[in-house]
Short mmCIF file of C-alpha atoms in Angstrom, two decimals:
data_model
loop_
_atom_site.label_atom_id
_atom_site.label_comp_id
_atom_site.label_asym_id
_atom_site.label_seq_id
_atom_site.Cartn_x
_atom_site.Cartn_y
_atom_site.Cartn_z
CA MET A 1 50.21 -27.53 37.99
CA ARG A 2 49.10 -26.79 34.42
CA THR A 3 48.12 -29.77 32.32
CA HIS A 4 49.25 -29.65 28.71
CA LEU A 5 46.63 -31.35 26.60
CA PRO A 6 47.35 -32.68 23.14
CA PRO A 7 46.38 -30.21 20.37
CA VAL A 8 43.71 -32.53 19.00
CA LEU A 9 41.99 -32.75 22.36
CA ARG A 10 42.19 -28.96 22.88
CA HIS A 11 40.57 -28.40 19.51
CA HIS A 12 37.77 -30.79 20.38
CA LEU A 13 37.17 -29.07 23.72
CA THR A 14 37.08 -25.67 22.01
CA ALA A 15 34.58 -26.98 19.48
CA LEU A 16 32.45 -28.43 22.26
CA ARG A 17 32.40 -25.10 24.12
CA MET A 18 31.41 -23.28 20.93
CA LEU A 19 28.66 -25.83 20.35
CA LEU A 20 27.27 -25.28 23.82
CA VAL A 21 27.44 -21.48 23.54
CA PHE A 22 25.67 -21.34 20.18
CA THR A 23 23.13 -23.93 21.29
CA VAL A 24 22.14 -21.63 24.15
CA ILE A 25 22.09 -18.56 21.89
CA THR A 26 20.40 -19.91 18.77
CA GLY A 27 18.52 -22.86 20.22
CA ILE A 28 17.14 -21.31 23.42
CA ALA A 29 17.64 -17.54 23.76
CA TYR A 30 16.79 -16.53 20.17
CA PRO A 31 13.60 -18.65 19.89
CA LEU A 32 12.40 -17.36 23.26
CA LEU A 33 13.09 -13.76 22.22
CA VAL A 34 11.29 -14.10 18.87
CA THR A 35 8.36 -15.93 20.47
CA GLY A 36 8.07 -13.28 23.18
CA ILE A 37 8.11 -10.40 20.70
CA SER A 38 5.60 -12.10 18.37
CA GLN A 39 3.20 -12.91 21.19
CA ALA A 40 3.45 -9.41 22.63
CA ALA A 41 3.18 -7.45 19.37
CA LEU A 42 1.61 -9.79 16.81
CA SER A 43 -0.19 -12.47 18.78
CA HIS A 44 -3.07 -12.83 16.29
CA GLN A 45 -0.74 -13.45 13.35
CA ALA A 46 1.70 -15.59 15.35
CA ASN A 47 -1.10 -17.92 16.44
CA GLY A 48 -2.37 -18.57 12.93
CA SER A 49 -4.71 -15.60 12.31
CA LEU A 50 -7.57 -17.64 13.72
CA LEU A 51 -11.20 -16.57 13.46
CA LYS A 52 -13.35 -17.51 16.43
CA THR A 53 -17.05 -17.95 17.07
CA ASN A 54 -18.09 -17.84 20.73
CA GLY A 55 -14.45 -18.31 21.66
CA THR A 56 -14.00 -21.43 19.52
CA PRO A 57 -11.59 -21.31 16.56
CA VAL A 58 -13.52 -22.01 13.35
CA ALA A 59 -11.06 -21.01 10.62
CA SER A 60 -7.84 -19.25 9.71
CA SER A 61 -8.10 -16.09 7.65
CA LEU A 62 -4.96 -17.23 5.81
CA ILE A 63 -6.47 -20.40 4.33
CA GLY A 64 -9.47 -20.56 2.03
CA GLN A 65 -12.42 -22.79 2.80
CA ASP A 66 -15.05 -24.70 0.89
CA PHE A 67 -18.58 -23.34 1.41
CA SER A 68 -20.67 -26.16 -0.02
CA LEU A 69 -23.91 -27.86 0.93
CA PRO A 70 -23.74 -31.26 2.66
CA LYS A 71 -23.64 -34.23 0.33
CA ARG A 72 -26.93 -35.86 -0.59
CA ASN A 73 -25.17 -39.19 -0.12
CA PRO A 74 -22.25 -38.91 2.33
CA GLN A 75 -20.97 -42.32 1.24
CA ASP A 76 -20.62 -41.30 -2.41
CA GLU A 77 -17.05 -40.08 -2.93
CA THR A 78 -17.79 -39.12 -6.55
CA GLU A 79 -20.64 -36.75 -5.74
CA THR A 80 -19.86 -33.23 -6.91
CA PRO A 81 -20.06 -30.62 -4.13
CA ARG A 82 -22.91 -28.11 -4.50
CA PRO A 83 -22.10 -24.50 -3.55
CA ASP A 84 -24.23 -23.12 -0.74
CA PRO A 85 -26.12 -20.01 -1.94
CA LYS A 86 -26.06 -18.53 1.56
CA TRP A 87 -22.30 -18.02 1.45
CA PHE A 88 -19.90 -16.04 -0.69
CA GLN A 89 -18.05 -18.63 -2.74
CA PRO A 90 -14.24 -18.71 -3.02
CA ARG A 91 -12.27 -19.28 -6.19
CA PRO A 92 -11.74 -22.90 -7.29
CA SER A 93 -9.04 -24.97 -5.59
CA ALA A 94 -7.13 -27.83 -7.20
CA GLY A 95 -6.81 -29.51 -3.81
CA GLY A 96 -10.16 -28.64 -2.25
CA TYR A 97 -8.50 -26.20 0.16
CA ASP A 98 -6.74 -29.07 1.91
CA PRO A 99 -3.50 -27.63 3.41
CA THR A 100 -1.83 -31.04 3.16
CA VAL A 101 -2.14 -31.09 -0.64
CA SER A 102 -1.40 -27.47 -1.43
CA GLY A 103 -0.70 -26.84 -5.10
CA ALA A 104 -2.09 -26.02 -8.51
CA SER A 105 -3.29 -28.20 -11.37
CA ASN A 106 -0.10 -27.37 -13.36
CA LEU A 107 -2.18 -27.10 -16.54
CA GLY A 108 -1.10 -24.40 -18.98
CA PRO A 109 -3.43 -21.81 -20.57
CA ASN A 110 -3.47 -23.74 -23.87
CA ASN A 111 -4.40 -27.04 -22.28
CA THR A 112 -7.68 -28.21 -23.84
CA GLY A 113 -8.80 -29.83 -20.60
CA LEU A 114 -8.31 -26.60 -18.66
CA ILE A 115 -10.08 -24.55 -21.34
CA LYS A 116 -13.04 -26.92 -21.19
CA THR A 117 -13.11 -26.78 -17.38
CA VAL A 118 -13.00 -22.99 -17.35
CA LYS A 119 -15.92 -22.79 -19.79
CA GLU A 120 -17.94 -25.18 -17.67
CA ARG A 121 -17.12 -23.26 -14.50
CA ARG A 122 -18.05 -19.95 -16.14
CA ALA A 123 -21.44 -21.27 -17.18
CA ALA A 124 -22.09 -22.78 -13.74
CA VAL A 125 -21.06 -19.62 -11.86
CA ALA A 126 -23.14 -17.43 -14.15
CA ALA A 127 -26.21 -19.59 -13.62
CA PHE A 128 -25.62 -19.77 -9.87
CA ASP A 129 -25.24 -16.00 -9.46
CA GLY A 130 -27.81 -15.05 -12.08
CA VAL A 131 -25.45 -13.09 -14.33
CA GLN A 132 -24.23 -13.27 -17.91
CA PRO A 133 -21.24 -15.59 -18.52
CA ALA A 134 -19.24 -12.74 -20.05
CA SER A 135 -19.38 -10.81 -16.76
CA VAL A 136 -17.93 -13.60 -14.61
CA PRO A 137 -14.46 -12.53 -13.30
CA ALA A 138 -11.43 -14.68 -14.07
CA ASP A 139 -10.79 -15.58 -10.43
CA ALA A 140 -14.25 -17.20 -10.23
CA VAL A 141 -13.17 -19.87 -12.71
CA THR A 142 -9.43 -20.27 -12.12
CA ALA A 143 -7.59 -21.63 -9.09
CA SER A 144 -4.69 -19.96 -7.31
CA GLY A 145 -1.17 -21.35 -7.43
CA SER A 146 -1.38 -22.64 -3.87
CA GLY A 147 -4.99 -23.77 -3.98
CA LEU A 148 -5.38 -22.16 -0.55
CA ASP A 149 -5.82 -18.49 -1.39
CA PRO A 150 -8.70 -17.03 0.68
CA ALA A 151 -8.93 -13.89 -1.45
CA ILE A 152 -11.30 -13.13 -4.30
CA SER A 153 -11.61 -10.00 -6.40
CA PRO A 154 -14.05 -7.27 -5.35
CA ALA A 155 -15.80 -7.83 -8.70
CA TYR A 156 -16.50 -11.47 -7.83
CA ALA A 157 -17.62 -10.56 -4.32
CA TYR A 158 -20.05 -7.89 -5.56
CA GLN A 159 -21.36 -10.28 -8.21
CA GLN A 160 -22.53 -12.60 -5.43
CA VAL A 161 -24.32 -9.95 -3.36
CA ASP A 162 -27.82 -10.40 -4.77
CA ARG A 163 -27.70 -14.19 -4.53
CA VAL A 164 -26.48 -14.14 -0.90
CA ALA A 165 -29.00 -11.45 0.07
CA LYS A 166 -31.87 -13.43 -1.44
CA ALA A 167 -30.80 -16.69 0.21
CA ARG A 168 -30.52 -15.00 3.61
CA HIS A 169 -33.57 -12.72 3.24
CA LEU A 170 -31.41 -9.63 3.68
CA ALA A 171 -31.48 -6.27 1.93
CA PRO A 172 -28.93 -6.28 -0.93
CA GLY A 173 -27.68 -2.90 0.20
CA LYS A 174 -26.77 -4.29 3.60
CA VAL A 175 -24.82 -7.17 2.07
CA ARG A 176 -23.13 -4.84 -0.42
CA ALA A 177 -22.03 -2.59 2.43
CA LEU A 178 -20.55 -5.62 4.21
CA VAL A 179 -18.52 -6.46 1.11
CA ALA A 180 -17.34 -2.84 0.83
CA ARG A 181 -15.99 -2.99 4.39
CA HIS A 182 -13.93 -6.05 3.48
CA VAL A 183 -12.28 -4.69 0.35
CA GLN A 184 -8.53 -4.54 0.98
CA GLY A 185 -6.27 -2.27 -1.04
CA ARG A 186 -2.96 -3.12 -2.65
CA VAL A 187 -0.08 -3.98 -0.34
CA LEU A 188 1.95 -0.81 0.31
CA GLY A 189 -0.32 0.90 -2.18
CA PHE A 190 1.19 -0.67 -5.31
CA LEU A 191 1.73 -4.44 -4.85
CA GLY A 192 -0.90 -6.91 -6.02
CA GLN A 193 -4.56 -6.11 -6.59
CA GLU A 194 -7.54 -5.11 -4.48
CA ARG A 195 -9.05 -8.18 -2.83
CA VAL A 196 -11.71 -9.47 -0.46
CA ASN A 197 -10.90 -12.18 2.06
CA VAL A 198 -13.90 -14.47 1.56
CA VAL A 199 -13.26 -16.38 4.80
CA GLU A 200 -13.35 -13.18 6.87
CA LEU A 201 -16.35 -11.94 4.87
CA ASN A 202 -18.37 -15.10 5.52
CA HIS A 203 -17.32 -15.08 9.18
CA ASP A 204 -18.78 -11.59 9.60
CA LEU A 205 -21.82 -12.57 7.52
CA ALA A 206 -22.59 -15.34 10.01
CA ARG A 207 -22.57 -13.01 12.99
CA PRO A 208 -25.94 -12.05 14.46
CA ALA A 209 -27.25 -8.76 13.12
#
């Protein structure tokens, strides 16, 4: 005997069935399919593009890092970090490369405070790398929009070669060749600029010769 349900109840049952069907499709089947494809074809990217040393994750090639010397006084929160001459230095970061505070300074190009900061950074970078201030690339003194960009320009990477080679007692030619291997071209041949991932570069620099 067929039971005639009220229209309102039939509509609710239909909606419930649709909810269950789409929950299975979009909430279970689709995520499993995408996860399976990504793990099979792009496992490195899907797992965070991690860089490992002796099997232990030490960084992500997608997020810049700070390569500074340890503080003289670990308890002093106002102490300015000192760049480590043994490493290629990244561009400045408004948030100290902290992924939880990603962002820029939001200061415009005519802001007097930013202009002063850029001049100070240019002088410091020039002295650190032993070059003339006029030759310091723009990315060495300005932060990215995210504050997490791991890329620097090839010009800034090559500028640091002599300083890194001297600090590590390596031949400059060997360090320059390492930089050359890490120069990445424009995306699809025309998007963006040539770049060097400083995190990947330093990771390879730390490997035993």
